[in-house]
Coordinates of C-alpha atoms in Angstrom, one line a residue:
X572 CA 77.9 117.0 102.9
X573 CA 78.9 113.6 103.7
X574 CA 82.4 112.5 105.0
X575 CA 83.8 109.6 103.7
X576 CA 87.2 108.2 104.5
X577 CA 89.4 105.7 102.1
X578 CA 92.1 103.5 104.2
X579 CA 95.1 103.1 101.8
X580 CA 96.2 104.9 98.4
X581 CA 97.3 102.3 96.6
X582 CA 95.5 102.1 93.0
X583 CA 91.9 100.5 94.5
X584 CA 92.1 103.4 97.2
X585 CA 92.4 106.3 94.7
X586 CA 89.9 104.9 92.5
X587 CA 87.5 104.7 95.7
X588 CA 88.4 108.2 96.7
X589 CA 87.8 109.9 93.2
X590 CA 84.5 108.0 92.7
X591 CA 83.1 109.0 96.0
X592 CA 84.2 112.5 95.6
X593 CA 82.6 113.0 92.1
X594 CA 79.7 112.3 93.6
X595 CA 79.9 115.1 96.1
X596 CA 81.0 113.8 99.2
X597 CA 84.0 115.2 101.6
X598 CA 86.7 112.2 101.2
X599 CA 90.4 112.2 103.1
X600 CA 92.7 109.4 102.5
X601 CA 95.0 108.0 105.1
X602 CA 97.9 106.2 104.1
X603 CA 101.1 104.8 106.0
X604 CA 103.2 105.3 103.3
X605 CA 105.3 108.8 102.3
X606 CA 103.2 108.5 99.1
X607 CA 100.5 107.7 96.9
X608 CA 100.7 104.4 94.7
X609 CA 100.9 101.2 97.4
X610 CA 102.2 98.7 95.3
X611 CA 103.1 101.4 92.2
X612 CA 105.1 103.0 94.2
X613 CA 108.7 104.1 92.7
X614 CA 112.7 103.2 93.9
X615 CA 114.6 105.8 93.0
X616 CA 118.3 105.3 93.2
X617 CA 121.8 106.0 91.6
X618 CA 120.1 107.8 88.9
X619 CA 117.8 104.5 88.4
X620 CA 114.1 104.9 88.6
X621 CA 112.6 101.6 89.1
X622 CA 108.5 100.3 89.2
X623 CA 108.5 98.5 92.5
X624 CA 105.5 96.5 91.7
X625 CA 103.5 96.2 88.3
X626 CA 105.0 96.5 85.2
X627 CA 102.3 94.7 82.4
X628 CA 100.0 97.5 81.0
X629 CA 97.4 95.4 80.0
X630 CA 93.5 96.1 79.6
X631 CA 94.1 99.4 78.9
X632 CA 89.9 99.9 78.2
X633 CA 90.1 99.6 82.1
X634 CA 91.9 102.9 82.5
X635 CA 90.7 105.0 79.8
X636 CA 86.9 104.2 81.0
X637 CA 87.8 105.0 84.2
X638 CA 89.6 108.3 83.1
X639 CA 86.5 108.9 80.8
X640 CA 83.9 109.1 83.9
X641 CA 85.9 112.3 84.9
X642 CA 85.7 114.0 81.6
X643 CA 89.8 113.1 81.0
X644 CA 91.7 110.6 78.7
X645 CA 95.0 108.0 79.5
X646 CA 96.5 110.9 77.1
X647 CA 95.8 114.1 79.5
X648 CA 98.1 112.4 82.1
X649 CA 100.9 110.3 80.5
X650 CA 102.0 109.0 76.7
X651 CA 101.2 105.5 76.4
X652 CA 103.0 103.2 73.9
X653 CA 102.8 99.9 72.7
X654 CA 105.9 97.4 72.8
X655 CA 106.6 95.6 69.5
X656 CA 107.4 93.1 70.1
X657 CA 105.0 92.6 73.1
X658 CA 107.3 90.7 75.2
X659 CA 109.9 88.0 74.4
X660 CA 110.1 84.3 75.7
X661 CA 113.1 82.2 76.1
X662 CA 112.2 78.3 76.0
X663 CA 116.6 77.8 76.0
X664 CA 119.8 79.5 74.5
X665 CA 118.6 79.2 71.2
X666 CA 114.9 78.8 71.4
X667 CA 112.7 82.1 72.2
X668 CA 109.9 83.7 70.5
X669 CA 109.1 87.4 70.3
X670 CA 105.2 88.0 70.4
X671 CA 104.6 90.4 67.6
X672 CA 101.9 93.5 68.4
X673 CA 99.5 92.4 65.4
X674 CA 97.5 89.4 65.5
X675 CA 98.3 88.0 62.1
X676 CA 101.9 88.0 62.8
X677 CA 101.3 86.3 65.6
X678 CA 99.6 83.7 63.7
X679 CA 102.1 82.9 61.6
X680 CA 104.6 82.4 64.6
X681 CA 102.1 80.0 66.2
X682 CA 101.6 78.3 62.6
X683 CA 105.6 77.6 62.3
X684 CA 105.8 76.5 66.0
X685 CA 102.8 73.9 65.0
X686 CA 100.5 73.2 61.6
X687 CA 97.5 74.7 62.4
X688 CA 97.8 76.8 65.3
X689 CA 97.4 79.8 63.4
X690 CA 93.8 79.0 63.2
X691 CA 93.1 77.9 66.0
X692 CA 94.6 81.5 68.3
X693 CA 92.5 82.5 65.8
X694 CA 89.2 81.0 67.2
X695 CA 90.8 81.4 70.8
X696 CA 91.1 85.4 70.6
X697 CA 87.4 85.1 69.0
X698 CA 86.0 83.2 71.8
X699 CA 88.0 85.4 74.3
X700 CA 86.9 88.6 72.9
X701 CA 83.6 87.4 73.7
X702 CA 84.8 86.5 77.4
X703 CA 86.4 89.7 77.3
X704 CA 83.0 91.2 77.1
X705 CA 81.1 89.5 79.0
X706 CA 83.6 89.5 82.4
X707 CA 84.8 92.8 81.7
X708 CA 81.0 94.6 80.9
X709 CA 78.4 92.0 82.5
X710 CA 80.5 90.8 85.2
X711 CA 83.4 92.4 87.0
X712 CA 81.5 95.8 88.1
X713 CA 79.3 93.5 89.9
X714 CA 79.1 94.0 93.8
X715 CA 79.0 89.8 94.1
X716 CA 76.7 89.8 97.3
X717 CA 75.0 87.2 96.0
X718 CA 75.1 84.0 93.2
X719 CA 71.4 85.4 92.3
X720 CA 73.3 89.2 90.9
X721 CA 74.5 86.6 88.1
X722 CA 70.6 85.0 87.3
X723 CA 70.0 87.2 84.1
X724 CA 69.2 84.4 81.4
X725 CA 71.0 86.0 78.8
X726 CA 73.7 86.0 80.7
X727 CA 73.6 82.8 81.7
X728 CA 73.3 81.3 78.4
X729 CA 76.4 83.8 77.0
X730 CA 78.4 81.7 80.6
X731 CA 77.1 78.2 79.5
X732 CA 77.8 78.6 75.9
X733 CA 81.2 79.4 76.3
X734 CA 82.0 77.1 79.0
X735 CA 83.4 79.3 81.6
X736 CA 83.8 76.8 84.3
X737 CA 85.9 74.3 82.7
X738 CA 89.3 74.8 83.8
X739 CA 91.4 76.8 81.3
X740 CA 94.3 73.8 81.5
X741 CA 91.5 71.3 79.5
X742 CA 90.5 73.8 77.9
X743 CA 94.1 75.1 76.5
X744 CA 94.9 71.6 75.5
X745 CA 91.7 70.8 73.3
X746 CA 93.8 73.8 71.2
X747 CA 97.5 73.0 71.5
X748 CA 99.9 70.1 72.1
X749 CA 103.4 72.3 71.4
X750 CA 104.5 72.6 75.5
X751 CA 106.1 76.2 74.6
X752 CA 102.5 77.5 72.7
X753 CA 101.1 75.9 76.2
X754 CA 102.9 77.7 78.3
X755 CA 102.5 80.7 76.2
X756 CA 99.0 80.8 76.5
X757 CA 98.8 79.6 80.3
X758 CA 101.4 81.8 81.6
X759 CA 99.2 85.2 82.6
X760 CA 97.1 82.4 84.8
X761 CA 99.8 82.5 87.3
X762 CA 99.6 85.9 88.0
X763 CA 96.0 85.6 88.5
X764 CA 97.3 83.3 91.8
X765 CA 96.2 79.9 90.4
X766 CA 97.6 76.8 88.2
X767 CA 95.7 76.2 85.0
X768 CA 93.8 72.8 86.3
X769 CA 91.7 75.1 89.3
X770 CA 91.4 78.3 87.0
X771 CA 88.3 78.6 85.3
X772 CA 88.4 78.7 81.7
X773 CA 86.5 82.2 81.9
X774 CA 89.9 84.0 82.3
X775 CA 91.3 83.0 79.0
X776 CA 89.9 86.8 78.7
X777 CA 93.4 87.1 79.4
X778 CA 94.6 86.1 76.3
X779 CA 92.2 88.7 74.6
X780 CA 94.2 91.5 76.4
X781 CA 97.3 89.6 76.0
X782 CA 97.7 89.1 72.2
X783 CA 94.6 91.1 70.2
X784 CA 94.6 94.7 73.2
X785 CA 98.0 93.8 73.3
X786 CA 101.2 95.2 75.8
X787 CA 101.3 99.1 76.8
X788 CA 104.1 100.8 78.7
X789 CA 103.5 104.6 80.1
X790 CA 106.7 106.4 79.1
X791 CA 108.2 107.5 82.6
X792 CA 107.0 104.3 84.1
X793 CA 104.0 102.2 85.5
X794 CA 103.8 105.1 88.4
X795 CA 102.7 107.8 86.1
X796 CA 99.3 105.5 86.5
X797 CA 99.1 106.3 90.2
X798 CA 100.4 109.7 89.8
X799 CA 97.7 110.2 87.3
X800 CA 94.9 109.0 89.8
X801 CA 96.4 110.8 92.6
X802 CA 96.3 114.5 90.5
X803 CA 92.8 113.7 89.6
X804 CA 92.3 113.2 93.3
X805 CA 93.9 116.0 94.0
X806 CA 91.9 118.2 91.8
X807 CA 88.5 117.0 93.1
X808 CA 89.0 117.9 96.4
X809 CA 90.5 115.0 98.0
X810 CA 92.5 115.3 101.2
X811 CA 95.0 113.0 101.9
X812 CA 96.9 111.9 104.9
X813 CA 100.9 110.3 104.5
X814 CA 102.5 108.9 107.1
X815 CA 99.2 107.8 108.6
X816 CA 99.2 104.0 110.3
X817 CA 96.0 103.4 111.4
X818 CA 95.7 101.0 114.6
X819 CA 91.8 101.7 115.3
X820 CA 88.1 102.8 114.7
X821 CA 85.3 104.4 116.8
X822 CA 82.4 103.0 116.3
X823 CA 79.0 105.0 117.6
X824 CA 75.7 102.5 118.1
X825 CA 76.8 100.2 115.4
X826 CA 78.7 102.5 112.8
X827 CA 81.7 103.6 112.2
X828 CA 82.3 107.6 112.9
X829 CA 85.7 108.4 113.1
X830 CA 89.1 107.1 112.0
X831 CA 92.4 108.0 114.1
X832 CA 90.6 110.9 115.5
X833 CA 88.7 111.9 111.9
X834 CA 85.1 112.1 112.0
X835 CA 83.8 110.3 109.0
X836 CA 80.3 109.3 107.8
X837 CA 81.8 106.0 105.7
X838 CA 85.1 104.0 105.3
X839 CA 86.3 101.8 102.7
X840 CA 89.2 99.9 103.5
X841 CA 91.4 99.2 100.7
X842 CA 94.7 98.1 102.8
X843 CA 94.8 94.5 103.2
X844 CA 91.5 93.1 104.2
X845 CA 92.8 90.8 106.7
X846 CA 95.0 92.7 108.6
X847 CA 91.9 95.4 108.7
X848 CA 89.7 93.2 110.2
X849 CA 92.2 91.3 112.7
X850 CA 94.3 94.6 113.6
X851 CA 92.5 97.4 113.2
X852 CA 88.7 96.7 113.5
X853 CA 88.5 93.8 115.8
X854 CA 86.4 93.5 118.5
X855 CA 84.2 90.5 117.7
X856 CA 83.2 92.8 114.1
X857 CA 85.7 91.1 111.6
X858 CA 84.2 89.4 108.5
X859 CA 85.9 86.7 108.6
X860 CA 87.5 84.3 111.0
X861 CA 91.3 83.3 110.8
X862 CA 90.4 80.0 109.8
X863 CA 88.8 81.2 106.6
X864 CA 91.4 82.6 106.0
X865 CA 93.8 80.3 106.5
X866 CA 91.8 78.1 103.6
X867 CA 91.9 80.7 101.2
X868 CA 94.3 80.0 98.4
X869 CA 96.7 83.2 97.9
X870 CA 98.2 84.5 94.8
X871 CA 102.1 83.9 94.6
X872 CA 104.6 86.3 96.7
X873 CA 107.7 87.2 94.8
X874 CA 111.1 87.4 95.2
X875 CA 112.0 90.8 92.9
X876 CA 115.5 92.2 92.8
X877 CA 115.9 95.8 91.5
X878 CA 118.8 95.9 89.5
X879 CA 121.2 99.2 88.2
X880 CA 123.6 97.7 85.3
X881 CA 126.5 99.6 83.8
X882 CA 126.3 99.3 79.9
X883 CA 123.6 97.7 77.6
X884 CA 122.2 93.9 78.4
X885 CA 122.8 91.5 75.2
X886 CA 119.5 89.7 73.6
X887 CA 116.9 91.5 76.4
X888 CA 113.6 93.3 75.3
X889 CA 111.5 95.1 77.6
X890 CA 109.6 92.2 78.9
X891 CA 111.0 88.8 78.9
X892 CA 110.3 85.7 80.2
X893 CA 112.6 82.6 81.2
X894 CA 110.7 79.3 80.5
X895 CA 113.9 77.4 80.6
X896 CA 112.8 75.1 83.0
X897 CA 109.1 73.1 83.9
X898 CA 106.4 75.9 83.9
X899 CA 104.1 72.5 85.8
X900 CA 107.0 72.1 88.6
X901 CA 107.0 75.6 89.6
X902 CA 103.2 76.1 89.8
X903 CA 103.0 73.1 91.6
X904 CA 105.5 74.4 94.1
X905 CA 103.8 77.7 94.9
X906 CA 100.0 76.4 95.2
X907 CA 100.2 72.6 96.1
X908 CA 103.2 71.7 97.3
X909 CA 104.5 75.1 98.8
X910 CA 108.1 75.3 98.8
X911 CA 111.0 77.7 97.4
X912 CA 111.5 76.3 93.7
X913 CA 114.0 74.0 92.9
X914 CA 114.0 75.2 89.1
X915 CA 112.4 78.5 89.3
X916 CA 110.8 80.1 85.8
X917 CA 111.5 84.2 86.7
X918 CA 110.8 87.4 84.0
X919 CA 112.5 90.1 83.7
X920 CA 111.0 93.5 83.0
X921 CA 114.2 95.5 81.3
X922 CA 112.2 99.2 81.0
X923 CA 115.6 101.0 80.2
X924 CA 115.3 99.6 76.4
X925 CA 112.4 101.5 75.4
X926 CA 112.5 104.4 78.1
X927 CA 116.1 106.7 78.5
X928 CA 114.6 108.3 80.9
X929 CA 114.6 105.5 83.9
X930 CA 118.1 104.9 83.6
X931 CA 121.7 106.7 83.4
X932 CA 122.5 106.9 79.3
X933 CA 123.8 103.5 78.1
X934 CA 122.7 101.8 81.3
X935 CA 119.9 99.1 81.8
X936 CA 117.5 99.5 84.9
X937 CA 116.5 95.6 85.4
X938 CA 113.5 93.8 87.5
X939 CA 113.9 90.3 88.1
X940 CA 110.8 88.6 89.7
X941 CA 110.4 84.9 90.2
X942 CA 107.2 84.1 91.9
X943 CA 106.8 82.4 95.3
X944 CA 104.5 80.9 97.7
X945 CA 103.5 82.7 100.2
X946 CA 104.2 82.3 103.6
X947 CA 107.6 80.8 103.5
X948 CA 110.3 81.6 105.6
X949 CA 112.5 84.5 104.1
X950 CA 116.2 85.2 104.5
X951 CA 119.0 86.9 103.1
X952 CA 120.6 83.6 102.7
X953 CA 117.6 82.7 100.8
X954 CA 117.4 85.4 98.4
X955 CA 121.4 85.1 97.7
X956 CA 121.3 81.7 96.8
X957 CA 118.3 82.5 94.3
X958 CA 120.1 85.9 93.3
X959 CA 122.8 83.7 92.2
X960 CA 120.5 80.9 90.6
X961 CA 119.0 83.4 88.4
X962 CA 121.8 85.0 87.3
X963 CA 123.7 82.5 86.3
X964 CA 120.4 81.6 83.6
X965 CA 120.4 85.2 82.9
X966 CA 123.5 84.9 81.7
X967 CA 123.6 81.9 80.3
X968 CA 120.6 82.0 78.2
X969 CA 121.3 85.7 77.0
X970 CA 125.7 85.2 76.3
X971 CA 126.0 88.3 78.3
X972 CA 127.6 88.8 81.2
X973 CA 126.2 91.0 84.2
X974 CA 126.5 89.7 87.3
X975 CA 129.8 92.1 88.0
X976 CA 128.5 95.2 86.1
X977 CA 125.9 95.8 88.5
X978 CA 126.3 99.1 90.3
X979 CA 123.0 98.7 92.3
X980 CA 121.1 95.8 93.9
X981 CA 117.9 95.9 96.2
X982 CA 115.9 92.6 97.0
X983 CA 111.9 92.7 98.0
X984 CA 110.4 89.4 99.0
X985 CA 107.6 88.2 101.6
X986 CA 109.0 89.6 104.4
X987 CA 108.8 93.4 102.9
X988 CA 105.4 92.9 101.5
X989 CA 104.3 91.9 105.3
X990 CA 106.4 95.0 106.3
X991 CA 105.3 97.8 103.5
X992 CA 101.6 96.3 102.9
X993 CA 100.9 94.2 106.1
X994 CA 100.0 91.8 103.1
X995 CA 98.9 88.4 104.3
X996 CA 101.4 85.6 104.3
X997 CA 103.5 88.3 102.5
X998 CA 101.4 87.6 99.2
X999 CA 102.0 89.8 96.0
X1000 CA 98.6 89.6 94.2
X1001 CA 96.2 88.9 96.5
X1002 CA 93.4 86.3 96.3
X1003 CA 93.9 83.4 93.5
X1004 CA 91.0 83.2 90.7
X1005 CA 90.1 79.8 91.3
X1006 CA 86.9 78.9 90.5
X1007 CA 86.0 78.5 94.1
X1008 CA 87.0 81.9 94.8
X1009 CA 85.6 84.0 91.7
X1010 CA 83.0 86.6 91.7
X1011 CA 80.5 85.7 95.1
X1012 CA 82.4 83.5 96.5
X1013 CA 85.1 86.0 97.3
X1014 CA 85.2 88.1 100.8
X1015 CA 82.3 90.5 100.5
X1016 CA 83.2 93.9 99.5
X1017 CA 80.7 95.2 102.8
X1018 CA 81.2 94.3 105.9
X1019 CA 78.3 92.1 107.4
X1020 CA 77.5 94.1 111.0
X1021 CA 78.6 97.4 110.3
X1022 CA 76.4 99.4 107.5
X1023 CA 79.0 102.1 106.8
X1024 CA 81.6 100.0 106.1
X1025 CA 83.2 98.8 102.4
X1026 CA 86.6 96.9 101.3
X1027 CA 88.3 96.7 97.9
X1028 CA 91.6 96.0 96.7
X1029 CA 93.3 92.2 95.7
X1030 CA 91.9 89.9 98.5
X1031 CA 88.4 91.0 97.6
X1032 CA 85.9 91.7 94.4
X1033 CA 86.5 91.2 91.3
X1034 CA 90.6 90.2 92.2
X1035 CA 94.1 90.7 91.5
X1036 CA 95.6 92.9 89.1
X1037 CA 95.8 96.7 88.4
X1038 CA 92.8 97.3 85.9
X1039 CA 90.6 94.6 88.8
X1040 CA 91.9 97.1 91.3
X1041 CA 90.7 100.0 89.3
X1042 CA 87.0 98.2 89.3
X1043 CA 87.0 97.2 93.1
X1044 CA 87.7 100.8 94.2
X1045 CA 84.5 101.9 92.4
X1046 CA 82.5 99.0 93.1
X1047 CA 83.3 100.2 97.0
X1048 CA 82.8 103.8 96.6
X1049 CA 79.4 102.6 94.9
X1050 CA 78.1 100.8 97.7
X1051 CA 78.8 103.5 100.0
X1052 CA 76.9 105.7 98.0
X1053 CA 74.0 103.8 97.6
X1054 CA 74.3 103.5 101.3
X1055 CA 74.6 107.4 101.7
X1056 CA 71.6 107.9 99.3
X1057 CA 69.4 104.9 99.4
X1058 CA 69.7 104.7 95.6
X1059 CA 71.1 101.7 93.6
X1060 CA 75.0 101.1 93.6
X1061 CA 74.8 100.8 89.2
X1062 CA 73.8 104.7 89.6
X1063 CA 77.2 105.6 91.1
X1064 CA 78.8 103.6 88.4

């Protein structure tokens, strides 16, 4: 039996590991952490519970196919519900939207906001449906080696007629002139580490899962996903390691064979792929040189602060985001002029109104994120002066005031994801979507000298996000298979 080893159990590492050991072989996970989940990981605290990291359930066809290639469902492991409204956003005081579940309703809120923008989401969600399908199904389970994987005519054709490569900011506009129904429709783009004018129009797939799959919460929190991955780990066989740092790896006549004393026939790395290859392998073998990665254009860092708040917030929903202030200014000061925001847009995630159970009864459990470039300096002056900043918008916009009813307060910016994650340049997301950095032209998921060796996660294939991380994992565990076998990767998909 073959011994494989998976670096990291964050959600592209237990994807990896499960993949690899339905398909027989002997896997063991090392992780530095106390526990499974890397960025999913949980803050428990005062009788809070909070999601550390993710907190958008979206593409939720990701999960349940992945659960489905184990003979499970989504519903063996955790109850998943959709939020009505979806999420709300606040444009000022007296101007916010809530973004109805169904499609028609949503319709009719874009058709009062502007005449004839009903009809036109309408041919948007087609068009992204279709977008949908062909990233989700024809593209993102691609290994991306190579621009020729992509040089299937039909294919082609389904990419040229929908225009995938014009930027999704021309693109948007050719819709919409409203600057709220524009920043509506642009705001998952910054998650996906890029400004609207260098995304490709492609990822308006986004708004497919967005407004027609629409927004999912798992009741007990966004962990119960990486709980769920790590019991179906569990039950396949897979060993795992906590408290592991790993510092180095023996390689034998080219190859690697054993990890921090493990033997091991394979590796996939799915801790971050620069610090792997600068830290840990080393030694003239790395991928890529520190210049290339220095020109890579990173997905935002954030500034999050967990907070517990005694009694009920005023005018919050479960998701909500604060576009109070120029949604162009702030992505211009995170990817081309980096620099901590002078009018920050931030969201709040506010889980405790549709789940009792992560806060004490009649308290709020609250995560405040404003995104950030990385690589900035990071202080606690910093983060009080923005702690204050947002709060005093918080308050203003929803009449309620919570600044002195909070019991508990944690902060988590780029400093902490360098410490927890060894992230690079303390990013959040990982690698932007641009359209320079999308499908093969992102770091190669195997590593060019040594045959054994595999990376997934958010600085590689197919990019940042949960369900992407979901699909890298098993791309990885793919390739090694094919490698262990001889067989093509698409078998062990």
């Amino acid at each position: 039996m073959k011994r494989s080893t998976v670096l990291g159990a964050g959600i592209s590492g237990l994807a990896a590991a499960a993949t690899l050991a339905k398909h027989g072989t002997a896997v063991q996970v090392l992780d530095s952490q106390d526990s499974a989940g890397g960025r999913c990981r949980t803050l428990e605290a005062n009788g809070f519970k909070f999601d550390m990291g993710p907190s958008w359930y979206w593409m939720p066809d990701v999960m349940e196919k992945f659960f489905r290639k184990f003979d499970h469902s989504v519903s063996d492991f955790y109850n998943l519900k959709q939020l009505d409204p979806g999420f709300r956003v606040f444009f000022s005081t007296s101007d916010y939207f809530d973004i109805p579940a169904k499609v028609e309703e949503q319709k009719d809120l874009f058709e009062s906001i502007e005449p004839g923008a009903g009809k036109k989401l309408d041919k948007i969600l087609r068009d992204s449906k279709i977008k949908y399908d062909v990233g989700v199904n024809d593209l993102v389970y691609k290994r991306s080696d190579s621009i020729f994987e992509f040089f299937s005519v039909p294919l082609l054709i389904k990419m040229l007629r929908l225009g995938v490569w014009e930027s999704f900011h021309s693109y948007i506009r050719s819709y919409f002139k409203d600057p709220r129904l524009l920043a509506l429709m642009e705001f998952p783009i910054l998650f996906l580490g890029g400004t609207a004018k260098s995304t490709p129009s492609l990822y308006s797939l986004m708004n497919h899962s967005c407004f027609a799959q629409g927004t999912y919460y798992p009741m007990g929190g966004f962990n119960k996903l990486a709980t769920a991955m790590y019991d179906l780990c569990v039950d396949l066989g897979v060993q795992f390691r906590f408290g592991h740092s790993v510092d180095n790896v023996e390689l034998n006549e080219g190859l690697i064979d054993a990890v921090k004393g493990f033997e091991t026939d394979g590796l996939i790395s799915s801790i971050d792929y620069h610090h792997f290859d600068k830290n840990i392998l080393k030694n003239g073998n790395e991928n890529y040189s520190e210049k290339y990665w220095d020109e890579r254009v990173l997905s935002p860092s954030a500034l999050i602060f967990y907070l517990g708040v005694k009694g009920k917030v005023n005018n919050l929903i479960h998701h909500n985001l604060f576009f109070d202030e120029a949604f162009d200014q702030h992505a211009e000061q995170i990817y081309s002029e980096p620099k901590w925001p002078d009018k920050p847009l931030f969201y709040v995630c506010c889980p405790s109104k549709t789940d009792v159970s992560v806060a004490p009864e009649s308290d709020e459990n609250l995560f405040l994120l404003m995104p950030l470039a990385p690589g900035l300096d990071d202080n606690e002056e910093l983060r009080d002066q923005y702690y204050v900043k947002i709060m005093e918008r918080l308050e203003s916009i929803t009449g309620d005031q919570i600044k002195h009813r909070v019991t508990y307060k944690k902060s988590y910016c780029i400093k902490d994801f360098k410490e927890d994650y060894n992230s690079y340049k303390g990013n959040a997301y990982g690698l932007a979507n641009t359209l320079k950095q999308t499908a093969f032209m992102r770091p190669k998921m195997r590593n060019k000298k040594i045959k054994n060796l595999f990376y997934c996660g958010q600085l590689t294939v197919p990019g940042p996000g949960v369900p992407p991380a979901i699909i890298s994992g098993q791309v990885a565990a793919a390739q090694l298979m094919s490698y262990f076998n001889n067989k093509s990767y698409e078998t062990y998909l």
